[in-house]
Short mmCIF file of C-alpha atoms in Angstrom, two decimals:
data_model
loop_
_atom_site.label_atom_id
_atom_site.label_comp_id
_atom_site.label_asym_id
_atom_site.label_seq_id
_atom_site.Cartn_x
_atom_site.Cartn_y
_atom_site.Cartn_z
CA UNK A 1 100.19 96.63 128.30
CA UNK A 2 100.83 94.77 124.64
CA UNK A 3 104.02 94.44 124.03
CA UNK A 4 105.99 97.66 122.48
CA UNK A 5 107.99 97.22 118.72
CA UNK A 6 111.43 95.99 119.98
CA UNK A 7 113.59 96.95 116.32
CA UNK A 8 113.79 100.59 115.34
CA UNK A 9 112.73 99.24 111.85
CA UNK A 10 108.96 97.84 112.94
CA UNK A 11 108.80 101.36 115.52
CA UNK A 12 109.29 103.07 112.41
CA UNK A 13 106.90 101.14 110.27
CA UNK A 14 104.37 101.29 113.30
CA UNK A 15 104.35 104.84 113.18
CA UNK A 16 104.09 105.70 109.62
CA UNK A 17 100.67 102.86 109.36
CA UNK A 18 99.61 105.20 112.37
CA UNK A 19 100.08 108.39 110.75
CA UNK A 20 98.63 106.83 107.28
CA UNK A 21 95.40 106.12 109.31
CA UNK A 22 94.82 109.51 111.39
CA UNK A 23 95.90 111.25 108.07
CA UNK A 24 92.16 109.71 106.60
CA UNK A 25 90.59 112.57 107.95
CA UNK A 26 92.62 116.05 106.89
CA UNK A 27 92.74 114.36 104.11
CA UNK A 28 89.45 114.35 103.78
CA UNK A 29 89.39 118.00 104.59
CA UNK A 30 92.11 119.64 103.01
CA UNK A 31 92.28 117.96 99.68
CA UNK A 32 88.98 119.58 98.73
CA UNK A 33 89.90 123.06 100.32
CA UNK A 34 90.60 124.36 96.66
CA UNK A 35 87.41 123.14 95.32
CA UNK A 36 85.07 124.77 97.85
CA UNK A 37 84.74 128.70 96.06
CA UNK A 38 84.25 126.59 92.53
CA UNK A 39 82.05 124.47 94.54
CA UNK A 40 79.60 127.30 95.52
CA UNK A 41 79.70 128.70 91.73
CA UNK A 42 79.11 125.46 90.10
CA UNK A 43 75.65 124.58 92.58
CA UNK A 44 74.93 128.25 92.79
CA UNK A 45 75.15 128.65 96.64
CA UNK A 46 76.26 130.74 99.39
CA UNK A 47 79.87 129.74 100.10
CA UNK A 48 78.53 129.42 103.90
CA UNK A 49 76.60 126.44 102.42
CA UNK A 50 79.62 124.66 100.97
CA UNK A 51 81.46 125.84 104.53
CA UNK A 52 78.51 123.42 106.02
CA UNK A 53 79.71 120.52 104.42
CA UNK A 54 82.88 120.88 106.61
CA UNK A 55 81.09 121.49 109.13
CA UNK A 56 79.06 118.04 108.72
CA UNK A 57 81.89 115.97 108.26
CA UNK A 58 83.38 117.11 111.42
CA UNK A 59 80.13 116.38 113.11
CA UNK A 60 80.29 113.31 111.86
CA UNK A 61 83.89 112.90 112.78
CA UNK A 62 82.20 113.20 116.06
CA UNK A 63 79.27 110.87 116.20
CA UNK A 64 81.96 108.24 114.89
CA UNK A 65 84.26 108.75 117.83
CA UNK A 66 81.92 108.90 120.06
CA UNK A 67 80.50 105.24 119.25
CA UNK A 68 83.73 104.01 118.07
CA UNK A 69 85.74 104.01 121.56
CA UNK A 70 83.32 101.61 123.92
CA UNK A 71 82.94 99.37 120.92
CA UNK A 72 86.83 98.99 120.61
CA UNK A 73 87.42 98.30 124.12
CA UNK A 74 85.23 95.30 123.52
CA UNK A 75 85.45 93.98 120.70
CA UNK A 76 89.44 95.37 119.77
CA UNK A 77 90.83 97.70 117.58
CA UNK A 78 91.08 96.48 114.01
CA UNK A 79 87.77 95.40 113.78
CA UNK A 80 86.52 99.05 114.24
CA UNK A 81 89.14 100.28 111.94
CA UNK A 82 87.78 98.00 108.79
CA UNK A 83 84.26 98.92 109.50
CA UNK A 84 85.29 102.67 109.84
CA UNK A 85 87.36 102.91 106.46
CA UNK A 86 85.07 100.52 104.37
CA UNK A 87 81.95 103.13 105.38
CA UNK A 88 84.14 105.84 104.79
CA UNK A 89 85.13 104.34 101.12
CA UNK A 90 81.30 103.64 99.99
CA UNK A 91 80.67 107.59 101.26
CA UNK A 92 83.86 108.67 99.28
CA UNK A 93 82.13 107.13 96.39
CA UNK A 94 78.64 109.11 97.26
CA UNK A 95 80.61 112.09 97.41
CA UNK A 96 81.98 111.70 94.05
CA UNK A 97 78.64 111.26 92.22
CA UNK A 98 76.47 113.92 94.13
CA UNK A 99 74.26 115.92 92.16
CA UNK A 100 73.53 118.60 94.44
CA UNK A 101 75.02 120.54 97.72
CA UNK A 102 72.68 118.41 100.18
CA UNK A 103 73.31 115.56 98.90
CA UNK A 104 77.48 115.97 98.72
CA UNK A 105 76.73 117.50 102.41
CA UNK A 106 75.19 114.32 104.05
CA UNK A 107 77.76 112.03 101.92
CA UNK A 108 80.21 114.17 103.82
CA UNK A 109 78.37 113.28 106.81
CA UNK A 110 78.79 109.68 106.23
CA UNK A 111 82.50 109.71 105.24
CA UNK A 112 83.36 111.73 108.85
CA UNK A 113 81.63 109.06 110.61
CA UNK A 114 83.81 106.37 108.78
CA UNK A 115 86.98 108.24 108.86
CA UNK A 116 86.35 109.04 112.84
CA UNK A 117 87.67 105.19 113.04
CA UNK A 118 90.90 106.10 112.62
CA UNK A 119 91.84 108.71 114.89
CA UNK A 120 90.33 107.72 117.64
CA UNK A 121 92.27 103.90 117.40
CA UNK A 122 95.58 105.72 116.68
CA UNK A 123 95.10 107.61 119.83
CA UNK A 124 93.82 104.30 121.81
CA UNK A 125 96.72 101.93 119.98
CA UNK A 126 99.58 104.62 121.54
CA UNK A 127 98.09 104.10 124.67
CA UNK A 128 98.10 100.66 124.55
CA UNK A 129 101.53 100.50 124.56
CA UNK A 130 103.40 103.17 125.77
CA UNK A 131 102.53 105.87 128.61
CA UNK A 132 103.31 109.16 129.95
CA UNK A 133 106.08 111.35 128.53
CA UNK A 134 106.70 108.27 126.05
CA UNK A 135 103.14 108.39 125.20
CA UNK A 136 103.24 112.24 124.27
CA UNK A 137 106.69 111.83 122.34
CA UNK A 138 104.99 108.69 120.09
CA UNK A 139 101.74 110.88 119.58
CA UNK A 140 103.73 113.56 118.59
CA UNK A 141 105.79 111.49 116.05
CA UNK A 142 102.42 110.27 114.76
CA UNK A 143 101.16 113.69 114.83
CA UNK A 144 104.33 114.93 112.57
CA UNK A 145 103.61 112.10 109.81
CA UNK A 146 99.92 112.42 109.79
CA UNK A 147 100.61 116.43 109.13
CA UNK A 148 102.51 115.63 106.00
CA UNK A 149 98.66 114.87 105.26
CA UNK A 150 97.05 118.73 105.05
CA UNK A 151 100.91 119.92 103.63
CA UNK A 152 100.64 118.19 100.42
CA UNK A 153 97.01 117.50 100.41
CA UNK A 154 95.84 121.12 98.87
CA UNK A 155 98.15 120.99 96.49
CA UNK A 156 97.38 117.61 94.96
CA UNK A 157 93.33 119.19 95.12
CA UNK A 158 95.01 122.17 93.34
CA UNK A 159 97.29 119.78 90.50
CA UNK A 160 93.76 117.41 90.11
CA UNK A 161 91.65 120.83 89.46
CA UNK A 162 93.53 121.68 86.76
CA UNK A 163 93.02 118.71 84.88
CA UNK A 164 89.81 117.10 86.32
CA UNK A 165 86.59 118.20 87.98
CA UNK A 166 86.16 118.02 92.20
CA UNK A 167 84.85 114.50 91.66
CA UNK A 168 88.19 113.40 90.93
CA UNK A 169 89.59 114.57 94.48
CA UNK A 170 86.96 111.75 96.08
CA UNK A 171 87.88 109.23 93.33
CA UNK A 172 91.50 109.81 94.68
CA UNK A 173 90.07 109.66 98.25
CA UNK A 174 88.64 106.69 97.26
CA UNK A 175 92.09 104.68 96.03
CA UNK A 176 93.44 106.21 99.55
CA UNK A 177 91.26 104.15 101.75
CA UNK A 178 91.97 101.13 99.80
CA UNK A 179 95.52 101.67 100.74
CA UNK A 180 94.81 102.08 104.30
CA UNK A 181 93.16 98.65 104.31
CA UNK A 182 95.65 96.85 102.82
CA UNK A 183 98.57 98.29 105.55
CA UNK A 184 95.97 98.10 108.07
CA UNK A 185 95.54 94.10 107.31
CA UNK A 186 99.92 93.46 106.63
CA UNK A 187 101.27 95.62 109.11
CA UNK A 188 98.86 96.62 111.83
CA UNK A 189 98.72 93.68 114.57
CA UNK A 190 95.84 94.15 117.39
CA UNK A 191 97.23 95.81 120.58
CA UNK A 192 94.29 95.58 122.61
CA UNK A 193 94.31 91.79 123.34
CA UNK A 194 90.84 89.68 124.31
CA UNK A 195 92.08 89.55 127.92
CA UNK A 196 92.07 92.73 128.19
CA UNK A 197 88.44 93.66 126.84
CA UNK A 198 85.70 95.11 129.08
CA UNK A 199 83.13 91.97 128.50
CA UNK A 200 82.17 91.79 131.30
CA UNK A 201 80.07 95.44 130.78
CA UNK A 202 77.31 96.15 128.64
CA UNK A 203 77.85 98.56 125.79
CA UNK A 204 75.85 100.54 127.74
CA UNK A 205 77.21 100.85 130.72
CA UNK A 206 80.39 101.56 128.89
CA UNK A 207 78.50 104.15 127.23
CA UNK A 208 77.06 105.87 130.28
CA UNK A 209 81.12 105.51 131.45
CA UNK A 210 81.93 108.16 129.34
CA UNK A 211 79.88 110.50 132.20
CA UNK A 212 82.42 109.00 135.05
CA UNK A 213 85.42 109.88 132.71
CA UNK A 214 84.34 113.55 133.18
CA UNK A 215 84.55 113.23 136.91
CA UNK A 216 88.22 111.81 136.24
CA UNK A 217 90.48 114.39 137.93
CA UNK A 218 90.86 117.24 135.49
CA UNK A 219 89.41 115.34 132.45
CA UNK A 220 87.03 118.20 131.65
CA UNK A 221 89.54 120.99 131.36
CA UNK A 222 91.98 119.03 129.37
CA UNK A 223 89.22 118.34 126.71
CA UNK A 224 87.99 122.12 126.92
CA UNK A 225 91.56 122.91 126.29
CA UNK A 226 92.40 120.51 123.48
CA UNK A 227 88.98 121.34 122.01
CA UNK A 228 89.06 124.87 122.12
CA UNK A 229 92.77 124.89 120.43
CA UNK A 230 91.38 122.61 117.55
CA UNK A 231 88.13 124.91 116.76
CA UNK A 232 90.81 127.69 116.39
CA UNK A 233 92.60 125.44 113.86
CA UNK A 234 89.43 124.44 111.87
CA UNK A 235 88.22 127.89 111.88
CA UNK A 236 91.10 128.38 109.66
CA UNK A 237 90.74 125.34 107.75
CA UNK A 238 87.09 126.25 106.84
CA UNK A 239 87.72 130.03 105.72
CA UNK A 240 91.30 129.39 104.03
CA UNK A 241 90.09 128.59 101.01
CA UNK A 242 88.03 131.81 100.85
CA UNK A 243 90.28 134.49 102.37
CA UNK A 244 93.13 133.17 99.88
CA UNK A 245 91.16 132.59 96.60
CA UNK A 246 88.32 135.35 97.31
CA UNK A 247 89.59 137.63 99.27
CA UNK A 248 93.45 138.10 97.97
CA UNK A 249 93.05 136.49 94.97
CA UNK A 250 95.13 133.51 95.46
CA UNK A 251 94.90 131.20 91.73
CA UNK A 252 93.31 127.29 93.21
CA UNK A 253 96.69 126.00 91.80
CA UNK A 254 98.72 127.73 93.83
CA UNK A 255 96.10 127.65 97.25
CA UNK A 256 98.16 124.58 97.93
CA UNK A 257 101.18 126.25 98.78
CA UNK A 258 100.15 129.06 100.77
CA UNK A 259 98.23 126.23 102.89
CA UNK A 260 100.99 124.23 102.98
CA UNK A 261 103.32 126.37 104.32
CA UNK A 262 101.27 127.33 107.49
CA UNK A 263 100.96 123.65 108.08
CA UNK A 264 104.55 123.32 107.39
CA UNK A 265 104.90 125.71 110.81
CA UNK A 266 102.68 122.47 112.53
CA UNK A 267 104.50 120.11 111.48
CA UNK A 268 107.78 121.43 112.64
CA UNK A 269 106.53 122.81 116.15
CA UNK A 270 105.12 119.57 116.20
CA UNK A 271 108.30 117.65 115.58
CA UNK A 272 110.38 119.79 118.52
CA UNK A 273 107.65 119.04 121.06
CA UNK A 274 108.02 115.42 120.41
CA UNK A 275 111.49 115.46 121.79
CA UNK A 276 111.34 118.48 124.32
CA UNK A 277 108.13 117.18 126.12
CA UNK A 278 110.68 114.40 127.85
CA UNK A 279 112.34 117.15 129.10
CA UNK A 280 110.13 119.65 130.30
CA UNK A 281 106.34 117.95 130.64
CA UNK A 282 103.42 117.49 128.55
CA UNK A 283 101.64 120.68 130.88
CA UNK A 284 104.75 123.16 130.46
CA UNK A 285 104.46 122.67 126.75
CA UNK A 286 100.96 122.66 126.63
CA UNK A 287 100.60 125.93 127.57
CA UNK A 288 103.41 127.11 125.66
CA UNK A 289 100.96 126.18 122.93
CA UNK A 290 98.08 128.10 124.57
CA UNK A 291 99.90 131.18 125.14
CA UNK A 292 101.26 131.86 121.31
CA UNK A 293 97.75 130.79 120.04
CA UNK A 294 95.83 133.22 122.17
CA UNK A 295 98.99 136.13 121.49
CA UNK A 296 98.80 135.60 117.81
CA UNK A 297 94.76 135.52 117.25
CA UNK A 298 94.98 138.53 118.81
CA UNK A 299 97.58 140.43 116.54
CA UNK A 300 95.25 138.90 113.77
CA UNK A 301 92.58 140.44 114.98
CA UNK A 302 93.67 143.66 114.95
CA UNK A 303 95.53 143.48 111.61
CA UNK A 304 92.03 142.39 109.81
CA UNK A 305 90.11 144.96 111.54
CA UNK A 306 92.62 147.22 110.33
CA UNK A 307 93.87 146.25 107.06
CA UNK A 308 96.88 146.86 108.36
CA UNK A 309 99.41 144.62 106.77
CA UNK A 310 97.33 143.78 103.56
CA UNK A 311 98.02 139.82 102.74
CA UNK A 312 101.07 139.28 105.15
CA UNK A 313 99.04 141.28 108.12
CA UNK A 314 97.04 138.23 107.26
CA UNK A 315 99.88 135.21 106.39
CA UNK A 316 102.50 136.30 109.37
CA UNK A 317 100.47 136.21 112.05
CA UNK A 318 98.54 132.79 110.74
CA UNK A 319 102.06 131.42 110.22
CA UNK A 320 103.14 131.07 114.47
CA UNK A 321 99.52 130.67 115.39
CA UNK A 322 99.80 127.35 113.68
CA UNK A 323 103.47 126.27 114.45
CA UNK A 324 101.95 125.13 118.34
CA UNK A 325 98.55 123.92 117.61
CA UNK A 326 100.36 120.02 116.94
CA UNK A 327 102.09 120.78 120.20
CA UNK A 328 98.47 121.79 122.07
CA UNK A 329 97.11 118.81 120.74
CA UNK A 330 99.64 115.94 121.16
CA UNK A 331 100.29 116.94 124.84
CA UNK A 332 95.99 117.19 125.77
CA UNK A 333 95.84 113.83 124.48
CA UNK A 334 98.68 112.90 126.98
CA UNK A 335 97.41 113.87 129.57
CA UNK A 336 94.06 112.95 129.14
CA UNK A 337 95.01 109.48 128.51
CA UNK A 338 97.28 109.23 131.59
CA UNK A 339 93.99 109.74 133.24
CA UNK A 340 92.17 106.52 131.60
CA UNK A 341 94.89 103.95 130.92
CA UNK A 342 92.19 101.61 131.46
CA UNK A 343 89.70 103.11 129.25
CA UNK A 344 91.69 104.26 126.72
CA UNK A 345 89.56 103.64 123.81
CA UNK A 346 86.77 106.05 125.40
CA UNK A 347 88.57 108.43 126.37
CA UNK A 348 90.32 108.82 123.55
CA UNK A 349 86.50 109.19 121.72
CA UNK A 350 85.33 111.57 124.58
CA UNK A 351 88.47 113.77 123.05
CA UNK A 352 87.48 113.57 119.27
CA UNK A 353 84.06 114.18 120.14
CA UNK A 354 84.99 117.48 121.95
CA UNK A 355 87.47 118.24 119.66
CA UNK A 356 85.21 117.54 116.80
CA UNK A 357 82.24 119.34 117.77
CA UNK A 358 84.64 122.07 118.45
CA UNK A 359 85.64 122.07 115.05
CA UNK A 360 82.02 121.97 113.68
CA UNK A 361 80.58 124.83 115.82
CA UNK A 362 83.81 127.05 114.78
CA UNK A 363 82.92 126.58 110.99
CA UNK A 364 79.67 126.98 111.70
CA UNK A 365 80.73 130.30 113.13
CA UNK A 366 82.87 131.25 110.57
CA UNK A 367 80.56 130.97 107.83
CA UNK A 368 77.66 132.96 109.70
CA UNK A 369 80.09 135.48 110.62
CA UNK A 370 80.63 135.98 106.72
CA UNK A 371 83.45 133.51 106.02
CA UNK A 372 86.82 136.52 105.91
CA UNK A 373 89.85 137.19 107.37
CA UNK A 374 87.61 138.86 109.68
CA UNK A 375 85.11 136.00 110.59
CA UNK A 376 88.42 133.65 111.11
CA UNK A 377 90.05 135.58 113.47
CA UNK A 378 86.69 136.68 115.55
CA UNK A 379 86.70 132.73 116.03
CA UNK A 380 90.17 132.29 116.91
CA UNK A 381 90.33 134.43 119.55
CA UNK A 382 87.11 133.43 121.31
CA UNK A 383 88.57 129.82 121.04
CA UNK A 384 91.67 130.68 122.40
CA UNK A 385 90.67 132.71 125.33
CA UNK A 386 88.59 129.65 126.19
CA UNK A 387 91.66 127.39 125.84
CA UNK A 388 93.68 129.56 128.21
CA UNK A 389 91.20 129.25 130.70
CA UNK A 390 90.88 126.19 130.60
CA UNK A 391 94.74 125.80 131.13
CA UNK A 392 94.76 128.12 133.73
CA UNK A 393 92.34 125.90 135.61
CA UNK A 394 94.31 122.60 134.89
CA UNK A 395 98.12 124.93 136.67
CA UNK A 396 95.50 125.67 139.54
CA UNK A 397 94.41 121.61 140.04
CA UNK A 398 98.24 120.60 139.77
CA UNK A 399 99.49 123.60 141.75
CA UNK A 400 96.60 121.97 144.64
CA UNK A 401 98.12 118.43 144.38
CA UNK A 402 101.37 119.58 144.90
CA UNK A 403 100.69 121.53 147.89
CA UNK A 404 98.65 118.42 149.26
CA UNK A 405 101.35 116.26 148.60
CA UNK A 406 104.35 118.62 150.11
CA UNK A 407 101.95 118.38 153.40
CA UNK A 408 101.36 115.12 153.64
#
């Protein structure tokens, strides 16, 4: 294992690059949120059209991950992370001078293939040096800084509307990534040293590894579960800007805020599971998470088929549906990776690809459903009940261990 930052000062500094990095992607997604209903007007579209450039960036948020893990096993970390943020800068630029919807939709292919770089290294650089509970806390700390990210990132798309066009929100994309280079080149060292490299496999028997990964222990039910809770998040991502602006008319300068302060609710549930999963388990608080997500889709449900509530029937329930889906995802990736310390890179990929795919078939769904309050919570719930199960089968394969372990 590479050595760990010894001074609280470089721990710091090593989390914040982290959470700079993995923040590339809601970026990404969030600071064009207020754009999208201006977006459909302006190429005279279907919103459910604009709703599929989401849903092609997460795919290729996907694609990325998927390719990017076996390659940084072999070849290291950083070198993935410059090619991922330079493609996603030249695609950032594409985005920003597309003429039409299909062309700004494959752009935003591009770019989630790029960005995927960054993730999926933050998630393979925590395991690289720390493990278990410690593992979860650090992910969780680099969760809480890389949600600043989608809390200030529709309202900066909301203050750069009212003075620019939506090509200015990729221009601004744009200077990000530059950033990210320059801490990823000062302050970033390589934690997955050349002894340690799989060279002695071919890429594609690393690839075809990612099929004995799934035969891991429980490795399938923790990425249902993780996935699952994330398609329930991006099915609110991709409708947000809608059900706010459209549907309760909600001014684009002011989407920001009401965004903000559901991910606000992330951040902080985030932030407490960071220090109470060393006291109670990654699995305890994982389905903590489960259980609100799958109670609170549900109220939503019924307060959209109702009306009953108006706006807040809408907000409240949105509000602690949110506050646990950090604490979902920081403790799947836990325990996921406690399954593959020695392929972390993969199986860190095999999670964004799940989680990713997730995220494009649930604003997929959301947009053929009709793109509402309605549509949103339809897709929440069927992604939570899938989560629970999932959980429910991962208590069953611990409760079995146990027992097999009390009688040996």
């Amino acid at each position: 294992m590479a050595p760990v930052p010894q001074s609280r000062g470089r721990y710091f500094i090593f989390i914040a690059v982290l959470g700079m990095l993995t923040a590339i992607a809601p970026l990404s997604i969030d600071m064009y949120l207020p754009a999208m209903p201006g977006l459909a007007r302006q190429f005279s579209v279907d919103p459910a059209y604009v709703q599929y450039s989401l849903s092609l960036f997460f795919l290729g948020l996907a694609a990325g991950q998927l390719t990017y893990g076996p390659l940084s096993d072999r070849y290291g970390r950083r070198p993935i992370l410059y090619f991922g943020i330079c493609l996603y800068l030249i695609a950032a630029v594409v985005c920003a001078l597309s003429t039409s919807i299909g062309m700004l939709i494959l752009a935003r292919a591009a770019q989630g293939f790029g960005a995927a770089a960054a993730p999926v290294m933050a998630r393979a650089i925590v395991r690289d040096r720390f493990e278990g509970a410690k593992a979860a806390s650090v992910m969780s700390f680099v969760v809480m800084v890389m949600a600043t990210a989608p809390l200030v990132a529709p309202i900066v798309g909301g203050v750069v509307l009212s003075f620019a066009s939506w090509q200015g929100i990729f221009w601004l994309l744009c200077l990000y990534a530059l950033m990210c280079l320059v801490a990823l080149t000062v302050l970033l060292p390589e934690s997955h040293p050349p002894e340690r490299r799989t060279r002695d496999r071919s890429l594609i028997a690393q690839y075809v590894g990612y099929v004995s990964l799934l035969r891991r222990g429980p490795i399938a039910l923790f990425l249902t579960c993780g996935g699952l809770m994330f398609g329930a998040l991006f099915s609110y991502v991709a409708a947000s800007s809608f059900v706010y602006i459209n549907q309760f008319g909600i001014d684009e300068s002011m989407f920001g805020f009401y965004f903000g302060a559901n991910v606000l609710a992330m951040l902080v549930g985030t932030a407490a599971n960071g220090r109470l999963v060393m006291r109670f388990g990654y699995l305890t608080l994982l389905g903590v998470g489960v259980a609100n997500t799958l109670a609170c889709s549900a109220v939503l449900l019924a307060t959209t088929l109702s009306g009953v509530g108006g706006f807040w029937g809408v907000a409240v329930p949105l509000f602690f549906l949110l506050s646990t889906v950090g604490v979902a995802g920081a403790n799947t990736v836990a325990g996921l990776l406690d399954m593959a310390p020695d392929a972390a890179g993969a199986a860190s990929a095999l999670f964004g690809v799940v989680q990713f795919s997730c995220g494009a078939a649930a604003t997929w769904l959301v947009g053929v459903l009709g793109g509402d309050a309605t549509a949103m919570a339809i897709v929440m719930c069927v992604a939570s009940a899938g989560s629970t199960a999932a959980y429910l089968g991962l208590r069953a394969v611990a409760g079995s261990k146990q027992a097999a372990n009390a009688g040996a």
